[in-house]
Short mmCIF file of N, CA and C in Angstrom, two decimals:
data_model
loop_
_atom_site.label_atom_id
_atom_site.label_comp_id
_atom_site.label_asym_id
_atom_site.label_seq_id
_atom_site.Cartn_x
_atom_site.Cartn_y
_atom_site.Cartn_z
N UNK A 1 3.19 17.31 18.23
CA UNK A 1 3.81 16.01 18.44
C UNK A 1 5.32 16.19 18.31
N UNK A 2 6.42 15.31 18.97
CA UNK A 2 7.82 15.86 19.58
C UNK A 2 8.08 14.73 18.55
N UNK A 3 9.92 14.86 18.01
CA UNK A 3 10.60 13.84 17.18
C UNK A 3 11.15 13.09 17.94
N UNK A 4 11.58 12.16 18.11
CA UNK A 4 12.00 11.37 18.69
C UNK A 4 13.28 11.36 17.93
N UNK A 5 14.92 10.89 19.17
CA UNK A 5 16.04 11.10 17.91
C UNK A 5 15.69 9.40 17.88
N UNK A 6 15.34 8.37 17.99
CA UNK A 6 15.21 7.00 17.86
C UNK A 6 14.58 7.13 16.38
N UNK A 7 13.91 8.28 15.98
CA UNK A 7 13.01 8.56 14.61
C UNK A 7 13.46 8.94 13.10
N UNK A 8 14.84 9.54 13.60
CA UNK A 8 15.67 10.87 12.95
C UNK A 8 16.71 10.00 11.88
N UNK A 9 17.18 8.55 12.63
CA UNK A 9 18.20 7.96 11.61
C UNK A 9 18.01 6.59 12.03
N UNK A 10 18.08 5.64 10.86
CA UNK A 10 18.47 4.26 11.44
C UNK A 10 19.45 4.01 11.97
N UNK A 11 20.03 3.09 12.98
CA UNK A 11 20.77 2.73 13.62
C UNK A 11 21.76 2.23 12.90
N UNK A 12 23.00 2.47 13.17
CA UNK A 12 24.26 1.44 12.29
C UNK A 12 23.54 0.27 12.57
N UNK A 13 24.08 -0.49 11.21
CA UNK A 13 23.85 -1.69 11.21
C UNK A 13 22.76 -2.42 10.99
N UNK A 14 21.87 -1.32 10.79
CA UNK A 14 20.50 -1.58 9.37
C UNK A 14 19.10 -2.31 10.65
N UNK A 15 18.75 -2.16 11.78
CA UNK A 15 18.55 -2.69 12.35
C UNK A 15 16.98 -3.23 12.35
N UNK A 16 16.71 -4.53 12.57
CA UNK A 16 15.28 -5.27 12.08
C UNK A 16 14.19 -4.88 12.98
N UNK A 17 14.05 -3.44 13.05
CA UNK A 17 12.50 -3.04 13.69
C UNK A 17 12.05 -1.68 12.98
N UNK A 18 10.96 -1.76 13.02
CA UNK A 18 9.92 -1.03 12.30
C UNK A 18 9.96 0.29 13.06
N UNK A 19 10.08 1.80 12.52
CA UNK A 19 10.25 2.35 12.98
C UNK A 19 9.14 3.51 13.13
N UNK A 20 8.83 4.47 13.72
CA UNK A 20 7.54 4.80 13.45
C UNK A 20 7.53 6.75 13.06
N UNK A 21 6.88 7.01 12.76
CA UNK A 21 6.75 8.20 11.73
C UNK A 21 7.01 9.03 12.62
N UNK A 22 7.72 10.08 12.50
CA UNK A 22 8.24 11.20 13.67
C UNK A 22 7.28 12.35 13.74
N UNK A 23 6.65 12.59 12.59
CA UNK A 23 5.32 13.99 12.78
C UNK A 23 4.50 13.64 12.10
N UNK A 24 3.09 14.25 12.37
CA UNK A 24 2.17 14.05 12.00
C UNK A 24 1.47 14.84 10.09
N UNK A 25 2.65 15.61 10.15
CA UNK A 25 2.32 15.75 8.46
C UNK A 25 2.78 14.94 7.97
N UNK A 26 3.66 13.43 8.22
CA UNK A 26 3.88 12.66 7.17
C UNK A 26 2.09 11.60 7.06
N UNK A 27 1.37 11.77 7.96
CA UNK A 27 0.28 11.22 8.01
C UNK A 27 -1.01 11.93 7.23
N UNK A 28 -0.80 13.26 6.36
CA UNK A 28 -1.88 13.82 5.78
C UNK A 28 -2.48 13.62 4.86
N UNK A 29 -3.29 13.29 4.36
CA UNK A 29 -4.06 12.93 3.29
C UNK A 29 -4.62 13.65 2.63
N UNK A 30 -3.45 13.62 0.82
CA UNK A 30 -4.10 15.15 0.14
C UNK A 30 -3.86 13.70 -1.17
N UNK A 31 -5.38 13.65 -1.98
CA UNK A 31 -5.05 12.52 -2.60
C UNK A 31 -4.71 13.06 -3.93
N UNK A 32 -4.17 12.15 -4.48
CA UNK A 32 -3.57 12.39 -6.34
C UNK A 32 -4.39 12.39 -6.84
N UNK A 33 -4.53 13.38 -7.88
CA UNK A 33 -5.58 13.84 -8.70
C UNK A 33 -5.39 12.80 -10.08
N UNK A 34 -5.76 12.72 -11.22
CA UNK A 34 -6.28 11.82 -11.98
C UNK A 34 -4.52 11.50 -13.25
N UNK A 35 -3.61 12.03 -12.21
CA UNK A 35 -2.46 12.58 -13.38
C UNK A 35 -1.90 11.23 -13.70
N UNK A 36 -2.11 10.11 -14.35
CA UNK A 36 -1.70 8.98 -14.75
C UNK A 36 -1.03 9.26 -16.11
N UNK A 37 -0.10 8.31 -16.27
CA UNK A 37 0.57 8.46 -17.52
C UNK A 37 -0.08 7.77 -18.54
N UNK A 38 0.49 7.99 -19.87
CA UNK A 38 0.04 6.90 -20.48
C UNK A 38 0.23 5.85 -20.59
N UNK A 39 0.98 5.03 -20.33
CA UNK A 39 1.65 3.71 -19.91
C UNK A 39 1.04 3.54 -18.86
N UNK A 40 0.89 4.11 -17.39
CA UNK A 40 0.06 3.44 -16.47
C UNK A 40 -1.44 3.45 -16.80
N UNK A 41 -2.48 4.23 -17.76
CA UNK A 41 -3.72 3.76 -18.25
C UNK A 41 -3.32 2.64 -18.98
N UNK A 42 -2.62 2.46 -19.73
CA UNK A 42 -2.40 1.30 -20.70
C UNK A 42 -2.80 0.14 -19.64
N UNK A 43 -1.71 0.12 -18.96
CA UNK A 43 -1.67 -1.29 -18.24
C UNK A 43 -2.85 -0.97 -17.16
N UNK A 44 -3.52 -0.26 -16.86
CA UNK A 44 -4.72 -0.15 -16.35
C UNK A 44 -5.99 -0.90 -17.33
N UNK A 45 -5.48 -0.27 -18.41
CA UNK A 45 -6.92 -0.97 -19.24
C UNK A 45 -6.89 -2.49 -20.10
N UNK A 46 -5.34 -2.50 -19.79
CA UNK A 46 -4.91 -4.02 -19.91
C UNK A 46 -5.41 -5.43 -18.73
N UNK A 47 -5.91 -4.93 -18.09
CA UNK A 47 -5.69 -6.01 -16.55
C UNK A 47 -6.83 -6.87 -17.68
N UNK A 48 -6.65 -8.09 -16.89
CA UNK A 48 -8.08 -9.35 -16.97
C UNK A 48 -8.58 -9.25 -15.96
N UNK A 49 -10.00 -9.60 -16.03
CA UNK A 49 -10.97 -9.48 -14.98
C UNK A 49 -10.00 -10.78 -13.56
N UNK A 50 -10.70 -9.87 -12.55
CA UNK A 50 -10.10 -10.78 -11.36
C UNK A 50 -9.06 -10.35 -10.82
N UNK A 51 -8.28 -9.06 -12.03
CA UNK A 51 -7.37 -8.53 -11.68
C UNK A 51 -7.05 -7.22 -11.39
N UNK A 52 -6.35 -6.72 -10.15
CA UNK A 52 -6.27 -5.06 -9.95
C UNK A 52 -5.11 -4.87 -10.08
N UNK A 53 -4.47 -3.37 -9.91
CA UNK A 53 -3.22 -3.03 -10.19
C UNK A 53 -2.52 -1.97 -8.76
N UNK A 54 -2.08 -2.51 -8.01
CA UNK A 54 -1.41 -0.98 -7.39
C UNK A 54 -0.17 -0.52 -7.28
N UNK A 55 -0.37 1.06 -7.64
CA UNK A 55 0.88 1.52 -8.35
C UNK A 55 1.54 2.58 -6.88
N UNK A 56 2.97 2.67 -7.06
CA UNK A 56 3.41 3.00 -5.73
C UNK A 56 3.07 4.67 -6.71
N UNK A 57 2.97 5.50 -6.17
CA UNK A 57 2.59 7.17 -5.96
C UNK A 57 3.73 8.03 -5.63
N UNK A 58 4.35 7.47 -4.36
CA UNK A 58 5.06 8.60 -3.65
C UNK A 58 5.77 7.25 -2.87
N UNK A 59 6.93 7.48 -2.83
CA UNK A 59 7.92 6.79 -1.64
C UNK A 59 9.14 6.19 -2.47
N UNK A 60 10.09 5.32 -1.58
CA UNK A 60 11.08 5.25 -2.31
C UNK A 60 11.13 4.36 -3.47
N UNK A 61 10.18 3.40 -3.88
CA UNK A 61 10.10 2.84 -5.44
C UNK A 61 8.64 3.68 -6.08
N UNK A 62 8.60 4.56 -5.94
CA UNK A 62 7.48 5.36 -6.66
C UNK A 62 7.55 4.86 -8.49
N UNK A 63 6.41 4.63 -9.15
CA UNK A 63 6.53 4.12 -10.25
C UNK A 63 6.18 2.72 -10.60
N UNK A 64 6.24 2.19 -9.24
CA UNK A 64 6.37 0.54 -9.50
C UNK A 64 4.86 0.37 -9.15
N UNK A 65 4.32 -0.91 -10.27
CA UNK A 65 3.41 -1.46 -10.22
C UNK A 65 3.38 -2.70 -10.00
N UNK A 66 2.31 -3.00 -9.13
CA UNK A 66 2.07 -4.51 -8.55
C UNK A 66 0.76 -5.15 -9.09
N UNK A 67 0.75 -6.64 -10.17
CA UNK A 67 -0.13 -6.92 -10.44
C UNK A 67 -0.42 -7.51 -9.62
N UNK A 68 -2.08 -7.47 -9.00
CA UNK A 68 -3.15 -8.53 -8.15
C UNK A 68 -3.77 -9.51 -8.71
N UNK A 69 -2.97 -10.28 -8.85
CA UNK A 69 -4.03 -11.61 -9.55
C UNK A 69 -4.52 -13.07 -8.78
N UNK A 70 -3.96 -12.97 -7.45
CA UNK A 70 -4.26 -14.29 -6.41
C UNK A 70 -5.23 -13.78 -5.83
N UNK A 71 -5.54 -15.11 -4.79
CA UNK A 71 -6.00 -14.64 -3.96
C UNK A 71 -5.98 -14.04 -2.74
N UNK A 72 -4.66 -14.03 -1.63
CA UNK A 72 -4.06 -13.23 -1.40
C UNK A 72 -2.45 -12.84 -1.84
N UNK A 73 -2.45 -11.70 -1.37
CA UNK A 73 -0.83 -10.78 -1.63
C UNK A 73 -0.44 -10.10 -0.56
N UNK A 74 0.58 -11.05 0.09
CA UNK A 74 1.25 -10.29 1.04
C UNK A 74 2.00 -8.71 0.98
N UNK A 75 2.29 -7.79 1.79
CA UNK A 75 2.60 -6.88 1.73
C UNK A 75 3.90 -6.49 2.97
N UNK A 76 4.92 -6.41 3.13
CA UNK A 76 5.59 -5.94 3.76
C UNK A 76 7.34 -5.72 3.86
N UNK A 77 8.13 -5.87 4.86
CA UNK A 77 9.24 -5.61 5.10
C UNK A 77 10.26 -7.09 4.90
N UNK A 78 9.20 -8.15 5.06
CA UNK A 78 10.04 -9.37 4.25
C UNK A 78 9.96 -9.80 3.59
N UNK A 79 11.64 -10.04 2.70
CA UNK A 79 11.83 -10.13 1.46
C UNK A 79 11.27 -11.41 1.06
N UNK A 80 10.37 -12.60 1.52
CA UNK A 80 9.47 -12.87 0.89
C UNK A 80 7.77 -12.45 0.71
N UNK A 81 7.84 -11.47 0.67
CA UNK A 81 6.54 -10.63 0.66
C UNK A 81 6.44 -10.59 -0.40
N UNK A 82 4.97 -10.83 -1.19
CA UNK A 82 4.70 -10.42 -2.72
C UNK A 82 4.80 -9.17 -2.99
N UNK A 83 4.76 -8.17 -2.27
CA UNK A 83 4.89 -6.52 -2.30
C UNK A 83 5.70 -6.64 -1.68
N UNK A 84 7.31 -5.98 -1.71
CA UNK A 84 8.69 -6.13 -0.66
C UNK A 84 8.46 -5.01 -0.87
N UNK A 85 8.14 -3.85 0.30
CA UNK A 85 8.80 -2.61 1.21
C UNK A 85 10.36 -2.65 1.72
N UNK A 86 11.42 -2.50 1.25
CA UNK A 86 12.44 -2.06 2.14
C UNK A 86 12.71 -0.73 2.62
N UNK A 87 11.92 -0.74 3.54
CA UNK A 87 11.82 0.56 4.13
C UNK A 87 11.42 0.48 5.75
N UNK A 88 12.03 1.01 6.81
CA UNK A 88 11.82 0.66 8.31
C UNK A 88 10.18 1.15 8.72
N UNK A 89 9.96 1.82 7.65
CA UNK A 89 8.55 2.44 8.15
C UNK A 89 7.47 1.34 7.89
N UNK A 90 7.88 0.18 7.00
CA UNK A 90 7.04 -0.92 6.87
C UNK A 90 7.23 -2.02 7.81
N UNK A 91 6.08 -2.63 8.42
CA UNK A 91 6.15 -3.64 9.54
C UNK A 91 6.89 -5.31 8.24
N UNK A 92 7.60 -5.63 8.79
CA UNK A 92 7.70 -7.02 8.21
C UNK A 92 6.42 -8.05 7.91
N UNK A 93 5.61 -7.70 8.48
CA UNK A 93 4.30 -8.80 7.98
C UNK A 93 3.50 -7.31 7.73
N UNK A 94 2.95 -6.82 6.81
CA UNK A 94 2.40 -5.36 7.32
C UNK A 94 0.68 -5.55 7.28
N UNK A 95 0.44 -6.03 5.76
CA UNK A 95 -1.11 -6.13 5.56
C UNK A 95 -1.00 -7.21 4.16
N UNK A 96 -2.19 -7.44 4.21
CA UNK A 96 -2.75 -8.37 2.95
C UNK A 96 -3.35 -8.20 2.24
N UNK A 97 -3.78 -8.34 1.15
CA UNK A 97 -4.74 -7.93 -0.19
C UNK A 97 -5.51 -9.54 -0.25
N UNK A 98 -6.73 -9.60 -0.36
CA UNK A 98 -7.63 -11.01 -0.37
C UNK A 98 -8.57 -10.31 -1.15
N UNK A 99 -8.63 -11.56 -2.29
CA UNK A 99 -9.61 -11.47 -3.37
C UNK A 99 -10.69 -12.24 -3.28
N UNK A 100 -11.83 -12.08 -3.47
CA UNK A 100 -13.01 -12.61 -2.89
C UNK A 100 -13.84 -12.48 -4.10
N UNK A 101 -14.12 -12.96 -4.82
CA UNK A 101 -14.76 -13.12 -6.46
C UNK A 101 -14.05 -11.58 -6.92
N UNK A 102 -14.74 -10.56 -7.14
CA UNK A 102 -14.37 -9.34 -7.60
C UNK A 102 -13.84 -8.73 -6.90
N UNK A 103 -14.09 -8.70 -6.06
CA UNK A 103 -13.91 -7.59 -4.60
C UNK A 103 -12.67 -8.18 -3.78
N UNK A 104 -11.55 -7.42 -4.02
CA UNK A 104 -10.56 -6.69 -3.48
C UNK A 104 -10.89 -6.32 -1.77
N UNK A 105 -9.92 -6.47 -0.61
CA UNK A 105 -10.02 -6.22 0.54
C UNK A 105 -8.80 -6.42 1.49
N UNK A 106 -8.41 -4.98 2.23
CA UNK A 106 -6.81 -4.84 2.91
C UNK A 106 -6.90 -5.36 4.08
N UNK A 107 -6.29 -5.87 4.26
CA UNK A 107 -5.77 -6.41 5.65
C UNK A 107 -5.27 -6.22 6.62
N UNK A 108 -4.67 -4.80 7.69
CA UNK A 108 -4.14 -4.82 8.24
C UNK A 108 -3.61 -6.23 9.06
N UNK A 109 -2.09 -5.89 9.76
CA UNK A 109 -1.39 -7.56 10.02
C UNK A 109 -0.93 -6.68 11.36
N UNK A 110 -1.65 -6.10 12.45
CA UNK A 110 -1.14 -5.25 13.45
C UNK A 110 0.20 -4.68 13.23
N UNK A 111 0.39 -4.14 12.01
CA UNK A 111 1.54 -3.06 11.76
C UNK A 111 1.55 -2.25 12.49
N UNK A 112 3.16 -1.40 12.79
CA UNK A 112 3.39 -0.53 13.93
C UNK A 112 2.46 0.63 13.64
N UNK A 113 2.98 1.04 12.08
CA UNK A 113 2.42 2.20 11.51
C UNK A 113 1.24 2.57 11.21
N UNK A 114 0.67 0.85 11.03
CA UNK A 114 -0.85 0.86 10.30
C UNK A 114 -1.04 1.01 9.00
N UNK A 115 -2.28 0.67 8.22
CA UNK A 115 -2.63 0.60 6.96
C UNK A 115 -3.57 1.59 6.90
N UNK A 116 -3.35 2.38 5.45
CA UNK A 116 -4.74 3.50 5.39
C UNK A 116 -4.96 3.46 4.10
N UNK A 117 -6.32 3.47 4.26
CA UNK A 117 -6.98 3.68 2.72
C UNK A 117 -8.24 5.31 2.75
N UNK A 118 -7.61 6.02 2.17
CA UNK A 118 -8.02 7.11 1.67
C UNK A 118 -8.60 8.35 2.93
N UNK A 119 -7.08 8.20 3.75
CA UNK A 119 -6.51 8.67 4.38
C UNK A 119 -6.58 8.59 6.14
N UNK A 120 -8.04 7.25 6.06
CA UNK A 120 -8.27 6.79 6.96
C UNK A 120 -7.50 5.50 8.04
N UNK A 121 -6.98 5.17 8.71
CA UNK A 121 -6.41 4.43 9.48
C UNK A 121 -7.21 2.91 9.54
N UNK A 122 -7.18 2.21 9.09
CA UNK A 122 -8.38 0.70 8.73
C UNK A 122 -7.71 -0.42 9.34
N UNK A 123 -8.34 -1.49 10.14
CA UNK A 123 -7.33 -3.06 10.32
C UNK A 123 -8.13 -3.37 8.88
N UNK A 124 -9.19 -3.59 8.29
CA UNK A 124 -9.65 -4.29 7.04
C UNK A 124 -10.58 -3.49 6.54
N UNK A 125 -10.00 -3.03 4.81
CA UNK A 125 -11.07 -2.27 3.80
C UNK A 125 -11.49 -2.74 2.74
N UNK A 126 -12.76 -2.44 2.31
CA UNK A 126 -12.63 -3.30 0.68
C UNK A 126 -12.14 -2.11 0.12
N UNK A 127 -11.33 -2.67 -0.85
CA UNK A 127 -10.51 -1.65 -1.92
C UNK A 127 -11.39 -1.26 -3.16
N UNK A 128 -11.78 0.22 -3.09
CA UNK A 128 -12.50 0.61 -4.55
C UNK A 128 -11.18 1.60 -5.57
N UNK A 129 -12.25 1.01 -6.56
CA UNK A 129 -10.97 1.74 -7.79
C UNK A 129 -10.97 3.17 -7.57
N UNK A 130 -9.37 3.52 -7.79
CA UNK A 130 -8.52 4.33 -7.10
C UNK A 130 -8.32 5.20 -5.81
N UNK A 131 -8.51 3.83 -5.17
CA UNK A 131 -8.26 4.48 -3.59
C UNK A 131 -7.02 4.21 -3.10
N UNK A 132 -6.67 5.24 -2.58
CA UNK A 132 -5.43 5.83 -1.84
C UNK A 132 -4.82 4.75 -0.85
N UNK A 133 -3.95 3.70 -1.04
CA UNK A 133 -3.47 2.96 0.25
C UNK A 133 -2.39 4.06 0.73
N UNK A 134 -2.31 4.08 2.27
CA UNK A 134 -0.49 4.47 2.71
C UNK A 134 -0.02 3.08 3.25
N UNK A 135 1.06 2.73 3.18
CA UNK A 135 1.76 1.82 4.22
C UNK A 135 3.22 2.10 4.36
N UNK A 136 3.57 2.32 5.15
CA UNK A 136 4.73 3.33 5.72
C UNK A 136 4.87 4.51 4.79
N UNK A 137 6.21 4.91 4.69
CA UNK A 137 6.16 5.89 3.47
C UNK A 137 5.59 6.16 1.95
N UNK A 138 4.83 4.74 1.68
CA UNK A 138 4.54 4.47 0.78
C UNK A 138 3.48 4.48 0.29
N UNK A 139 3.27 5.62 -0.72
CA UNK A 139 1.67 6.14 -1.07
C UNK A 139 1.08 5.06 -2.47
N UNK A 140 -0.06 4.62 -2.71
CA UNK A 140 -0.01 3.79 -3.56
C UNK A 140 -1.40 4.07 -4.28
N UNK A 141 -2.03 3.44 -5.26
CA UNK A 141 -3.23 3.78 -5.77
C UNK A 141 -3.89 2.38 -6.29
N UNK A 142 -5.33 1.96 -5.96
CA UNK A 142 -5.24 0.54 -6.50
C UNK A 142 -6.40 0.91 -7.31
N UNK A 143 -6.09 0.10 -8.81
CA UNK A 143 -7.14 0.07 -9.53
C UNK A 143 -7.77 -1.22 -9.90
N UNK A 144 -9.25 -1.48 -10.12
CA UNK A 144 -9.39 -2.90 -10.77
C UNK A 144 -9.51 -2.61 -12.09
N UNK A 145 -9.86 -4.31 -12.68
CA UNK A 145 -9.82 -4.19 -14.10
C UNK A 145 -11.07 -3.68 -14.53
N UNK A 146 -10.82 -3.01 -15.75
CA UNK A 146 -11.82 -2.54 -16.31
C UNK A 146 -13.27 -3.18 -17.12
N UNK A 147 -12.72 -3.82 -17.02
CA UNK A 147 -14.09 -5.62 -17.41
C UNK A 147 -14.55 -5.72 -16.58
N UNK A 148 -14.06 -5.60 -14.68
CA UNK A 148 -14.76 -5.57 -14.02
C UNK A 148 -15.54 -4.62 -13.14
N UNK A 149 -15.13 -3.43 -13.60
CA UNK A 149 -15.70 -1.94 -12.82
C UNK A 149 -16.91 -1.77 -13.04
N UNK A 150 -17.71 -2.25 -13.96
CA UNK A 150 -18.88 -1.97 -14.21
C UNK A 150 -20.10 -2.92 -12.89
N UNK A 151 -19.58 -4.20 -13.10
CA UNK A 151 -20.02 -5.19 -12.01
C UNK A 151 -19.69 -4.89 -10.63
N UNK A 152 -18.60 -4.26 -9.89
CA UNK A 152 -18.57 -3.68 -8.83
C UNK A 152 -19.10 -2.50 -8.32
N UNK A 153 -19.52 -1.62 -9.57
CA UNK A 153 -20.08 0.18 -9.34
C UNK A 153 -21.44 -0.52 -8.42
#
């Protein structure tokens, strides 16, 4: 697969379109092994039922955690998004998170890039504990609460 120079740099002037991944190793799926800190089990074993957690992995806010506690959670490139991506590789409306009693489920929103869960390309997945989202550069991990893992196994 060829780079595109449209791929290589944003445009002066910061420009409002979604841009799309230049090679295909940024698309590989090698998932994170169990290396959580202690602070992210903490607040893992902290959630209330009803509630999941996903933590960014890899990309440019790596570290950051997003509590799930509605019923949906927007995800994307505008800054009123409950998950804000500023990043061109994220579509401005990208995908959704919808809670449905226990069960967690992604949304693709016809993003340029697309939504993947565990390394697969999905328009809609149910989310199991610790599966791999990508959405643009952004590698993420979602867990539910632990009050409720037993009722979803």
């Amino acid at each position: 697969m060829h780079r595109d120079a449209a791929d290589a740099h944003t445009p002066a002037g910061g420009s409002d379109t979604t841009q799309t991944f230049g090679h295909e190793s940024d698309l590989s799926f090698v998932p994170f092994g169990s290396e959580l800190t202690a602070a992210e089990l903490e607040a893992i074993a902290a959630l209330p039922s009803r509630s999941a957690l996903l933590m960014v992995r890899s990309g440019p806010t790596a570290g950051a955690r997003y509590l799930l506690d509605n019923d949906v959670a927007t995800i994307g490139r505008h800054p009123e998004a409950d998950i804000f991506f500023d990043d061109v590789t994220v579509s401005r409306r990208h995908a959704e998170i919808t809670r449905t009693g226990l069960a967690f489920e992604i949304v693709d929103q016809r993003s340029l890039n697309g939504t993947y869960v565990n390394g697969e390309r999905v328009d809609r997945a149910l989310l199991t504990d610790g599966a791999e989202v990508r959405i643009g550069k952004f590698r993420l991990n979602f867990f539910i609460s632990p009050v409720d893992r037993a009722a979803s196994a």
